mmCIF file of C-alpha atoms in Angstrom:
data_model
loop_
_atom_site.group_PDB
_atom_site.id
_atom_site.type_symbol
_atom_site.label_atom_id
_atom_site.label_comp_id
_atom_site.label_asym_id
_atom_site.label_seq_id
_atom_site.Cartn_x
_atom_site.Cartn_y
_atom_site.Cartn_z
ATOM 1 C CA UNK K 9 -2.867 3.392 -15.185
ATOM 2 C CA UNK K 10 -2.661 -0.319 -14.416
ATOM 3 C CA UNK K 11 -5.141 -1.966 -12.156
ATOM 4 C CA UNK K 12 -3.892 -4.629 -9.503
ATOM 5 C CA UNK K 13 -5.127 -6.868 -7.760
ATOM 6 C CA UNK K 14 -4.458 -7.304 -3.870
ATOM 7 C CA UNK K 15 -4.220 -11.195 -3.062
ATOM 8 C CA UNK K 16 -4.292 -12.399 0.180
ATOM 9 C CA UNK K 17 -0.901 -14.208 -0.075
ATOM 10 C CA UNK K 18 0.608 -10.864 -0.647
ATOM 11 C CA UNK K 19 -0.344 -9.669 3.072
ATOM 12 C CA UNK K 20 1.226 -9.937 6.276
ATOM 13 C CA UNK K 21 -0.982 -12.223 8.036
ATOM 14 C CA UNK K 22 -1.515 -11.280 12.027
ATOM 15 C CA UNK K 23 -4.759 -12.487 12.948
ATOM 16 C CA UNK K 24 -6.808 -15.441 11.304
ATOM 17 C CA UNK K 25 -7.346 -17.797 13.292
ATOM 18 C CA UNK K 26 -7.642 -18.633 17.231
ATOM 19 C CA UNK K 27 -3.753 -20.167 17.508
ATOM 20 C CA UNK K 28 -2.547 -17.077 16.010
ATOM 21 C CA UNK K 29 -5.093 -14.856 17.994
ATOM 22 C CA UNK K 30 -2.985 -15.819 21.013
ATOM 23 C CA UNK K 31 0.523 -15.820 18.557
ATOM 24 C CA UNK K 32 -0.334 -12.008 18.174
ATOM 25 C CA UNK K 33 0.210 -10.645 22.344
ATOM 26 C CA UNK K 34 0.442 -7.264 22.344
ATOM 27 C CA UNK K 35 3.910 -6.112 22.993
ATOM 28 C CA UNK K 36 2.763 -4.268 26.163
ATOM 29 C CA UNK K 37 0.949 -7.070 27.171
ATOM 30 C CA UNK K 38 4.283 -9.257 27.142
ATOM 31 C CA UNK K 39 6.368 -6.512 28.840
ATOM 32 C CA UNK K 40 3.921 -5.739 31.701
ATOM 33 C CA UNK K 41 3.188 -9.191 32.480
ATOM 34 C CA UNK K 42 7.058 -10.105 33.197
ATOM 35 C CA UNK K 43 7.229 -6.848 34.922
ATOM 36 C CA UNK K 44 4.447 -7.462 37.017
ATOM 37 C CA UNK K 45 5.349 -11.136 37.968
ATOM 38 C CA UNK K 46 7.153 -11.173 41.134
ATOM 39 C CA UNK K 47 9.323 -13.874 43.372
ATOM 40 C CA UNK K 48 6.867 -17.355 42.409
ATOM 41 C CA UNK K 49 5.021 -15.841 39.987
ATOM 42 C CA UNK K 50 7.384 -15.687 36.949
ATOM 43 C CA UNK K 51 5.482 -15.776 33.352
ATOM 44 C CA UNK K 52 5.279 -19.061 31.827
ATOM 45 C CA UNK K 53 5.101 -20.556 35.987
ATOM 46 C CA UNK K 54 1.169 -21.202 35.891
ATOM 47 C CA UNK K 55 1.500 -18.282 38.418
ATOM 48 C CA UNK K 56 -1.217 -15.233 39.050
ATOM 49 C CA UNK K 57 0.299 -12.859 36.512
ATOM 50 C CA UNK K 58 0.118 -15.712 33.496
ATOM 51 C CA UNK K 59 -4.049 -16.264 34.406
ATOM 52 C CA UNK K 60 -4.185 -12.606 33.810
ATOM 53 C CA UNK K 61 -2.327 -12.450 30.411
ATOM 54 C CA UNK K 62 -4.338 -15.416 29.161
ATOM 55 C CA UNK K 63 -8.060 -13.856 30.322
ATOM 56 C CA UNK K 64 -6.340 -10.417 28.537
ATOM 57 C CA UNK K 65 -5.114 -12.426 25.434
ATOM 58 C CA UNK K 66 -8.622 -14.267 25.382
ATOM 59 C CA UNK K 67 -10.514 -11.075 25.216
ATOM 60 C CA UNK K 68 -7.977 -9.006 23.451
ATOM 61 C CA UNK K 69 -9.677 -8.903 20.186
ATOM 62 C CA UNK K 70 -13.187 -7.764 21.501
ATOM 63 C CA UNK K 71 -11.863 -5.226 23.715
ATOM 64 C CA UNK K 72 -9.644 -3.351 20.669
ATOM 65 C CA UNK K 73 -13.137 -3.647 18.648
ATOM 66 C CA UNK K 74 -14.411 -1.379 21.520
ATOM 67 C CA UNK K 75 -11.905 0.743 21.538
ATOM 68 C CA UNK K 76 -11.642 1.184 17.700
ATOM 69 C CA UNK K 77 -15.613 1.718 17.768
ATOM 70 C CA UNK K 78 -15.371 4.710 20.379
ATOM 71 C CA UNK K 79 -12.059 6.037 18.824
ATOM 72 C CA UNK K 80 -11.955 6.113 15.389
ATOM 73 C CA UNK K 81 -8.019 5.505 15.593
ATOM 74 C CA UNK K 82 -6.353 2.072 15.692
ATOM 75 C CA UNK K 83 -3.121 3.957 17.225
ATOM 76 C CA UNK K 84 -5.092 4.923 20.141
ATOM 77 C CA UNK K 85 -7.239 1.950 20.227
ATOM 78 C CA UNK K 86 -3.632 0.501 20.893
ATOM 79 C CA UNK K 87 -3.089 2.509 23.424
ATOM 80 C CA UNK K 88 -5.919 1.949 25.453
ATOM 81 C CA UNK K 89 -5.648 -1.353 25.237
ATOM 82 C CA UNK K 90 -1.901 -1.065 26.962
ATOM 83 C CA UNK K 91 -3.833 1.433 30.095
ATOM 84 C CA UNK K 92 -6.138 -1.678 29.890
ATOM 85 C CA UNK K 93 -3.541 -4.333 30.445
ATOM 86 C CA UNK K 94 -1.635 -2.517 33.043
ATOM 87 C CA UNK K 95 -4.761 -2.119 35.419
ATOM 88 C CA UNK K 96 -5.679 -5.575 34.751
ATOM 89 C CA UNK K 97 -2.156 -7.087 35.582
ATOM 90 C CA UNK K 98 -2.624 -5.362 38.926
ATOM 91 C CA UNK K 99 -6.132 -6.898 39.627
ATOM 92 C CA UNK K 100 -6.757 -9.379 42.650
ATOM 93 C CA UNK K 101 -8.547 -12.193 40.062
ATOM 94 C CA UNK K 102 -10.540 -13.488 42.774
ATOM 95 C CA UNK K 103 -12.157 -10.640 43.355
ATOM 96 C CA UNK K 104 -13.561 -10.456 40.150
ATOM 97 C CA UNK K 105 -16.647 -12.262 38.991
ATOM 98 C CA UNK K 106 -16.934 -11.252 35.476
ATOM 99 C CA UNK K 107 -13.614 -11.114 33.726
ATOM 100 C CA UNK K 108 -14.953 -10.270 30.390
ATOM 101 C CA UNK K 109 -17.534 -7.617 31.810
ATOM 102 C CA UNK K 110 -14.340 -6.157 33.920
ATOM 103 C CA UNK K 111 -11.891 -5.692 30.639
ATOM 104 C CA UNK K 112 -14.554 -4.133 28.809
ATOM 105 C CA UNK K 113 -15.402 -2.009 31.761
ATOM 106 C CA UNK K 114 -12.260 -0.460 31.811
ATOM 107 C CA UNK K 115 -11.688 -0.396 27.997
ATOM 108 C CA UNK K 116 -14.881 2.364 28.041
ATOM 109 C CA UNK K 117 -13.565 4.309 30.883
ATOM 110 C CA UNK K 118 -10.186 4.390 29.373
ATOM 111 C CA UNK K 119 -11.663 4.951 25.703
ATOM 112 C CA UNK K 120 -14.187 8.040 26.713
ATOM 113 C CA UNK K 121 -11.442 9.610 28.509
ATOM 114 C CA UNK K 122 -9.035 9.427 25.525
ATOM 115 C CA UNK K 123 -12.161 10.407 23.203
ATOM 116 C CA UNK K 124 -12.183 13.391 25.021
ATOM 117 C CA UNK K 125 -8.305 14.258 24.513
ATOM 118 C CA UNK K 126 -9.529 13.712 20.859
ATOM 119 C CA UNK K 127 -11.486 15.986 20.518
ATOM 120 C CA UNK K 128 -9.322 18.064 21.605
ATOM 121 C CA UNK K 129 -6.692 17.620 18.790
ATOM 122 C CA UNK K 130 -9.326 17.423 16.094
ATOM 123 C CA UNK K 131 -10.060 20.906 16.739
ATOM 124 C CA UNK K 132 -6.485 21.443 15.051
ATOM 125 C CA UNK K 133 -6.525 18.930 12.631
ATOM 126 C CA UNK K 134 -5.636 20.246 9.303
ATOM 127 C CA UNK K 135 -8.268 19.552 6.616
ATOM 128 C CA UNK K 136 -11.129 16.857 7.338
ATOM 129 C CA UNK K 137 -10.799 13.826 9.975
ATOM 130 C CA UNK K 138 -10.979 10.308 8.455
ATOM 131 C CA UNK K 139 -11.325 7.091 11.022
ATOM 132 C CA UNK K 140 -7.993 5.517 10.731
ATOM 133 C CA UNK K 141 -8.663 2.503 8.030
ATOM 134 C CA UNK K 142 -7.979 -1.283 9.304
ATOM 135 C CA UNK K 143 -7.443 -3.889 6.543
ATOM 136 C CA UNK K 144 -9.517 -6.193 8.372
ATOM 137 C CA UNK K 145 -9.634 -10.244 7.883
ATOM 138 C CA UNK K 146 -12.337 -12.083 5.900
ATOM 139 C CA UNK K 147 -14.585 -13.360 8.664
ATOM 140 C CA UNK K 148 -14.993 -9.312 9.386
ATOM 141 C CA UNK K 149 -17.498 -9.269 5.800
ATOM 142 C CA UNK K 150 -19.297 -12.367 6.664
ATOM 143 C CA UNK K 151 -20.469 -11.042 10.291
ATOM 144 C CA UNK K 152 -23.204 -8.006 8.524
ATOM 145 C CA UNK K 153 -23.542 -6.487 11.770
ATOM 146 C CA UNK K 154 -19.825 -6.042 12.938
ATOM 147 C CA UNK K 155 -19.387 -5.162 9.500
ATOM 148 C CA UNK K 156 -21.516 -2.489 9.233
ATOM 149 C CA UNK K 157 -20.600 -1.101 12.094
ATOM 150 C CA UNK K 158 -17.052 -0.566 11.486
ATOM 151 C CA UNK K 159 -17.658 0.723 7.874
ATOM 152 C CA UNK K 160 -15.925 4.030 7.301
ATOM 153 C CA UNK K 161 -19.727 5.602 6.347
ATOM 154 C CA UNK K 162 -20.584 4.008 9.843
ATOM 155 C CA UNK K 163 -17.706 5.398 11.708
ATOM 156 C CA UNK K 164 -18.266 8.936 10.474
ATOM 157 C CA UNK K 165 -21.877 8.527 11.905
ATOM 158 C CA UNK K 166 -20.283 7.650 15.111
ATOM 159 C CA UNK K 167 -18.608 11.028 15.436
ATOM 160 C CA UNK K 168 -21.238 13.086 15.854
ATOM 161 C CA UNK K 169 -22.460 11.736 18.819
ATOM 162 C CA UNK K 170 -21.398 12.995 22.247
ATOM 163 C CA UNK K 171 -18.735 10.618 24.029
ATOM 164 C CA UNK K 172 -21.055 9.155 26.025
ATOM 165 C CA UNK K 173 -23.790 8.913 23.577
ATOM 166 C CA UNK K 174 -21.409 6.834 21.776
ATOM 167 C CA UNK K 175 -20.363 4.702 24.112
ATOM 168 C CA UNK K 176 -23.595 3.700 24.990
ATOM 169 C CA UNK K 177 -24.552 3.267 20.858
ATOM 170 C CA UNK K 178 -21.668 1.016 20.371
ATOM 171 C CA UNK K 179 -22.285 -1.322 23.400
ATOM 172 C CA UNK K 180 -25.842 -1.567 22.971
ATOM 173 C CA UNK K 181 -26.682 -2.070 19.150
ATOM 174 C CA UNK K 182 -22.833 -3.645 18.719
ATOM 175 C CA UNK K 183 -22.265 -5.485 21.495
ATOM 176 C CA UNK K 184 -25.445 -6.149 22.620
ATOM 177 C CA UNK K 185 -24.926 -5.489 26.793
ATOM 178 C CA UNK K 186 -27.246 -5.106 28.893
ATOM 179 C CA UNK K 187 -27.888 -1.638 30.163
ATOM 180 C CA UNK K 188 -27.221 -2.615 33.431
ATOM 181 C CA UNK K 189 -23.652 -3.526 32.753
ATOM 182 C CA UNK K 190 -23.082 -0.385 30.538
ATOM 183 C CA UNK K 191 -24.300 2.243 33.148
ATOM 184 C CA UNK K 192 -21.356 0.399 35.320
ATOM 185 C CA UNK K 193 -18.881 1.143 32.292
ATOM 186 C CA UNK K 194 -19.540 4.799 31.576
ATOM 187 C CA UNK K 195 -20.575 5.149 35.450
ATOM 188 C CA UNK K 196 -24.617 6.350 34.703
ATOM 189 C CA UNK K 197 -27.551 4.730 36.066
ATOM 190 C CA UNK K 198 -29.646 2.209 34.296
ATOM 191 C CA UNK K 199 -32.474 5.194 33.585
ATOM 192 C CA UNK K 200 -30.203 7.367 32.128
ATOM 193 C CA UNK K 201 -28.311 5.070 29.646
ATOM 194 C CA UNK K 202 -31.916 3.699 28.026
ATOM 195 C CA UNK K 203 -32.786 7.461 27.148
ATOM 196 C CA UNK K 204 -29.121 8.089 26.288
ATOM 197 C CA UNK K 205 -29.495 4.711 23.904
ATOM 198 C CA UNK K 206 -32.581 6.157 22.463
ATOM 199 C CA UNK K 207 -31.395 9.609 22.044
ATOM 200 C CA UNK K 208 -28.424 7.795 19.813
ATOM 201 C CA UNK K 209 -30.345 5.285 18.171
ATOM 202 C CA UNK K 210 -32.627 8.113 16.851
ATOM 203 C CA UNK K 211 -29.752 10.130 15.707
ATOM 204 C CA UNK K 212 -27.910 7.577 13.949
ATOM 205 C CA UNK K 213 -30.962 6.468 12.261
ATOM 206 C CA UNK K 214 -30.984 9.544 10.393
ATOM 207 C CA UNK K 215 -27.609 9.820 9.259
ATOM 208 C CA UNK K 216 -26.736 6.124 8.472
ATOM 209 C CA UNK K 217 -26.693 4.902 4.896
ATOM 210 C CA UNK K 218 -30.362 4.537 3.445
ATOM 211 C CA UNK K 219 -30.603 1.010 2.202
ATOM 212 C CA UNK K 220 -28.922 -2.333 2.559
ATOM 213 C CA UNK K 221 -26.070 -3.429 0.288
ATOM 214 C CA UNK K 222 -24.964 -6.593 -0.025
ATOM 215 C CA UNK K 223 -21.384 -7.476 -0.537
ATOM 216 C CA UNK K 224 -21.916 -8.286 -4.233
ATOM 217 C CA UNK K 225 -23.654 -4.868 -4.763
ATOM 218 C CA UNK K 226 -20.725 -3.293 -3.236
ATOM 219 C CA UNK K 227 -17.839 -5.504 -5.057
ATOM 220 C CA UNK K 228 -19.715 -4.233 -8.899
ATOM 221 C CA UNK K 229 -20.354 -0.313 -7.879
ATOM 222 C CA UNK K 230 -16.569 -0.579 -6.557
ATOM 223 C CA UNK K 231 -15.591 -2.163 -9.623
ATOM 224 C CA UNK K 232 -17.135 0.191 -12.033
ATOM 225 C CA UNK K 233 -15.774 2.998 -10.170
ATOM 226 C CA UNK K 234 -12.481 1.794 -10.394
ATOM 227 C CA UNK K 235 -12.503 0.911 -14.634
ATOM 228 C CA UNK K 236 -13.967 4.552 -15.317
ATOM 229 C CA UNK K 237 -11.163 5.739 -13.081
ATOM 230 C CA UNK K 238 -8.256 3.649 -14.898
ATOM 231 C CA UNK K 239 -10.064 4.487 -18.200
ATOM 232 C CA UNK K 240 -10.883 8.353 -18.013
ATOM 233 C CA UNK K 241 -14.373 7.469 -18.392
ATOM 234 C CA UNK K 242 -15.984 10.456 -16.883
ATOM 235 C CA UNK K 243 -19.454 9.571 -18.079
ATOM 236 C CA UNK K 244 -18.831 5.854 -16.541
ATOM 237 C CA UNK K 245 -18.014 7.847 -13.563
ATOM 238 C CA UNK K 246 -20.862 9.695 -13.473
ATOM 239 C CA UNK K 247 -23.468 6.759 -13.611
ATOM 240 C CA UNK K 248 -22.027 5.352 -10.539
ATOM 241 C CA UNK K 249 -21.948 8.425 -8.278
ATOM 242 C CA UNK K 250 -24.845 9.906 -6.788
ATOM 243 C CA UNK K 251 -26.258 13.526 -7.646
ATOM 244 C CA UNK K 252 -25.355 14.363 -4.269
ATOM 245 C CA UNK K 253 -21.909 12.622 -3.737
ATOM 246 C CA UNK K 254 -19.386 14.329 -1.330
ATOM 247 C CA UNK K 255 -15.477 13.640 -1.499
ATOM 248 C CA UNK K 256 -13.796 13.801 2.112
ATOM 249 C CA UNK K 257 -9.578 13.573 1.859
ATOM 250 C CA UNK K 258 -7.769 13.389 5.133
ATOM 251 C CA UNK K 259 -3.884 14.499 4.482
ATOM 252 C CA UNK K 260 -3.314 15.410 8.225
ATOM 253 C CA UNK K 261 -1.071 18.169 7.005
ATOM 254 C CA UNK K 262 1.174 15.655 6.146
ATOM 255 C CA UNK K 263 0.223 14.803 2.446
ATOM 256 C CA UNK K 264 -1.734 16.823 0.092
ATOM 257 C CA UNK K 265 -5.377 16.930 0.217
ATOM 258 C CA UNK K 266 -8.223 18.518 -0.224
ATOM 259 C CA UNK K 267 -8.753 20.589 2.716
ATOM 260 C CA UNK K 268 -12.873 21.381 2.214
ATOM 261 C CA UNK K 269 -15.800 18.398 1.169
ATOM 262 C CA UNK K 270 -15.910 17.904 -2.576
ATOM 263 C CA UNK K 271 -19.780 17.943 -3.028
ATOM 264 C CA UNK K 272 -21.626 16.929 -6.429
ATOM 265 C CA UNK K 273 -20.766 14.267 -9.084
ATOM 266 C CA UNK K 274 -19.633 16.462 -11.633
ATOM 267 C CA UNK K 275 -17.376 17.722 -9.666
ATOM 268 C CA UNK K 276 -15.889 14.664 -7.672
ATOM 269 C CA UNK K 277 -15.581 13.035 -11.457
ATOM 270 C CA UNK K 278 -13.428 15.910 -12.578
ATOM 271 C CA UNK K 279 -11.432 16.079 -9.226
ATOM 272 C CA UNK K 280 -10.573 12.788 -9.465
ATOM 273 C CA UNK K 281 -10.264 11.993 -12.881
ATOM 274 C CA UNK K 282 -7.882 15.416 -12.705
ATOM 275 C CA UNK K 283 -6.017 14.273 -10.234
ATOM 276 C CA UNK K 284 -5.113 10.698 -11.039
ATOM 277 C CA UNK K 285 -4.467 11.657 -14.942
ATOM 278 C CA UNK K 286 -1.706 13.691 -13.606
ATOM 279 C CA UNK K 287 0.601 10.892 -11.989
ATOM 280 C CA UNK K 288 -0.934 7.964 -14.475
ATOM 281 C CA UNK K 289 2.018 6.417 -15.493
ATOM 282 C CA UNK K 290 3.107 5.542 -11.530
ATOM 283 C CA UNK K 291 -0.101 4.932 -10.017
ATOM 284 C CA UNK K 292 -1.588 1.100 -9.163
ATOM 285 C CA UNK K 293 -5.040 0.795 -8.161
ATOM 286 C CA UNK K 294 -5.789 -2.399 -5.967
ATOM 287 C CA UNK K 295 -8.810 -3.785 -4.376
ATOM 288 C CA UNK K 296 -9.083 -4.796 -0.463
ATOM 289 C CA UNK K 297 -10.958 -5.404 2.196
ATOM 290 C CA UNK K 298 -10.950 -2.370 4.321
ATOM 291 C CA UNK K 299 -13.308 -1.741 7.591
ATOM 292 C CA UNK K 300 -15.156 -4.997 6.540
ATOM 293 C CA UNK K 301 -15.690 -3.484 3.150
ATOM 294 C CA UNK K 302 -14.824 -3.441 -0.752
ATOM 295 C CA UNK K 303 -12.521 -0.475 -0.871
ATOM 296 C CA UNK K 304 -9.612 0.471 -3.012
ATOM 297 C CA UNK K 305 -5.777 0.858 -2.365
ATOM 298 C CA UNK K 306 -3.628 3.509 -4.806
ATOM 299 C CA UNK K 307 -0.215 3.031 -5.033
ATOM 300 C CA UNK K 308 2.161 5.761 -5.999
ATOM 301 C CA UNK K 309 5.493 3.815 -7.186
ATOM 302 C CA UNK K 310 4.582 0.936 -5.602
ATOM 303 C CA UNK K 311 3.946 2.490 -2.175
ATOM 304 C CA UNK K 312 0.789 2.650 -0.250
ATOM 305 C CA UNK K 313 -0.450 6.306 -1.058
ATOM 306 C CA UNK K 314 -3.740 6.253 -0.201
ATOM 307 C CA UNK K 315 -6.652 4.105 1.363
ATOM 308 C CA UNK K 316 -9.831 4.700 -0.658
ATOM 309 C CA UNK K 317 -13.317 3.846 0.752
ATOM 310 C CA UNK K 318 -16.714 4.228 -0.108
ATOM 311 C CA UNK K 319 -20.526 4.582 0.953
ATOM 312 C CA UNK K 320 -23.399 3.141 -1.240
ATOM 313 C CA UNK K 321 -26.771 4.278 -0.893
ATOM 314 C CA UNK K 322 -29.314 2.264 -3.322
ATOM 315 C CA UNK K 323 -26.522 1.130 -6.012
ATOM 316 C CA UNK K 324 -24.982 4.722 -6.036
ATOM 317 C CA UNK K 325 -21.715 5.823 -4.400
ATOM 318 C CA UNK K 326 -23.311 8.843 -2.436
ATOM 319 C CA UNK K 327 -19.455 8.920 0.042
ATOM 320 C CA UNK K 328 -15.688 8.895 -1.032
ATOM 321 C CA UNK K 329 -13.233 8.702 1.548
ATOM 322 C CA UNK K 330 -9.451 8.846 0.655
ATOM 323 C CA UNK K 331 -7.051 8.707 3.879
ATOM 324 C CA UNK K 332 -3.595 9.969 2.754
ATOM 325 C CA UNK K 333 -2.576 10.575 6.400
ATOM 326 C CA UNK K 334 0.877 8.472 6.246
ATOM 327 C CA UNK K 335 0.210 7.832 9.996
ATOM 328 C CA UNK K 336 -2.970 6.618 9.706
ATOM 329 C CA UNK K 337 -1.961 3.615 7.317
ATOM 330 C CA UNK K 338 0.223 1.663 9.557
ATOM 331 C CA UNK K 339 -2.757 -0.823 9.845
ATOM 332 C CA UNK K 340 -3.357 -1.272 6.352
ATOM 333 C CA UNK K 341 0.356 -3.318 5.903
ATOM 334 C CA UNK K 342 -1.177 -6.615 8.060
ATOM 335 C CA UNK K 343 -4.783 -7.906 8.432
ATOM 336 C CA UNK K 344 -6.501 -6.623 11.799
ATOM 337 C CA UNK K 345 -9.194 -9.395 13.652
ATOM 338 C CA UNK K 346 -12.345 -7.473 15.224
ATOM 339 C CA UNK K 347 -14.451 -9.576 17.841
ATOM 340 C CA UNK K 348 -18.185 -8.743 18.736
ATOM 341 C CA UNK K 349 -17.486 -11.505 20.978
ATOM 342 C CA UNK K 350 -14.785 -13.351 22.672
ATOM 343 C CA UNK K 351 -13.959 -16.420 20.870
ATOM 344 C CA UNK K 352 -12.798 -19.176 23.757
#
């Protein structure tokens, strides 16, 4: 197996910096606002419509962050941010006094109810559910907090909370809004969303990854997973995963995987060692930055085959995560910003 290396001038770049934040306008985004301009108010005129688009544009970034957070999926992330724009385009901008606290008003409401339709199809979903992997820009790492809370181990947390529940986790310890602005966004009072934050706090507490890693700690467990893997070392394998390790593969019914947890290091060495030996000769193993995070792309003839990330828990790989899911890798072909904040 030969190991490569994924450089950054290899990669489609979208979104790295604030001229190219407002470059990347979502398709809809263009679309609605020439549809929406009328007689006078033409896009590009300094009319109504183009105030909207540039508030939208400005806050674009933050609001698919929130999205992502609550759904798991940058395809429907997408999507709410299109149900965003089109209630936005039809707003009366005067009457609003917050802009930002308006789009990510209507980012949750659209978000929880789509949550809900997910839930819906996960119930069919063949095999285990994997959060849809974003290869996400540099500045994503450096920022601990965003970081952390888009990490794959972070994400799975997330989805055993309640729709609500999660909402109000990933404004509050994300986002940091006040409850008062939250209870307008998933439409509780004030009362209810500080128990609801405490109730979620409490359970993610107990599920979340036991100790800080650092980057660096994260980068060398990542890399000595990846020589025992390229080597056959299944010792060298075993050192670096935890006693307790569990393997999750997300195929979607699409591509082969394994359909129940993988659970011990033994047998996650053997699984993968197994598995790999058998297509050797055409696999490439690279290293990115996925979810804010050291993770690892295979290849298969050159061709994205699967995205796979980890959790660390006190220098040991205690989670594997390998999204095969063809439909969940369109992100992984151009860098994705995330925003805890709007950046103008």
């Amino acid at each position: 197996m030969r190991v490569t290396r994924c450089e950054p001038n290899e990669r489609e770049k979208l979104v790295t910096s604030e001229k190219n934040g407002r470059e990347q306008r979502d398709a809809t985004g263009r679309r609605a606002a020439g549809a929406e301009a009328g007689p006078g108010a033409e896009a590009g005129t300094g009319g109504p419509v183009d105030a909207a688009t540039e508030d939208f544009v400005a806050h674009r970034n933050l609001l698919f962050t929130v999205a992502y957070e609550m759904l798991g999926s940058a395809a429907d992330a997408e999507d709410v941010l299109q149900e965003t724009w089109l209630k936005w385009a039809g707003v009366d901008l005067a009457t609003v006094r917050d802009r930002r606290a308006y789009l990510v008003r209507v980012t949750t409401r659209q978000a929880l109810n789509r949550l809900r339709t997910l839930g819906r199809r996960k119930e069919t979903y063949v095999g285990p559910w994997l959060p849809e992997p974003l290869l996400t820009t540099p500045d994503v790492a450096e920022d601990v907090e965003l970081a952390d809370s888009v990490s794959m181990a972070m994400m799975l947390v997330l989805e055993t909370l309640a729709p609500v529940e999660r909402a109000v986790f990933v404004l509050r310890e994300v986002f940091d809004l006040g409850y008062g602005e939250i209870a307008e966004a998933v439409e509780k009072s004030p009362a209810a969303v500080r128990q609801i934050a405490h109730r979620a706090r409490a359970h993610v507490a107990a599920r979340r990854p036991r100790g800080e890693v650092s980057a660096t700690e994260s980068r060398e467990a990542l890399a000595a997973f990846r020589r025992a893997v390229e080597t056959g070392d299944l010792q060298g394998l075993l050192d670096i995963l935890s006693p307790d390790v569990v393997l999750l593969g997300d195929g979607g019914g699409i591509k082969q995987a394994v359909l129940r947890p993988v659970t011990g290091a033994g047998k996650v060495a053997r699984f993968m060692l197994g598995g790999l030996a058998k297509q050797a000769a055409a696999l490439s193993l690279g290293a990115a930055q996925v979810n804010g995070y050291p993770a690892l792309i295979v290849r298969l003839d050159g061709e994205l085959d699967t995205v796979l990330a980890v959790r660390f828990d006190e220098g040991r790989i205690t989670g594997l995560y390998a999204v095969r899911n063809p439909e969940k890798l369109s992100h992984m072909h151009r860098e994705t910003a995330l925003r805890r904040r709007t950046t103008r």
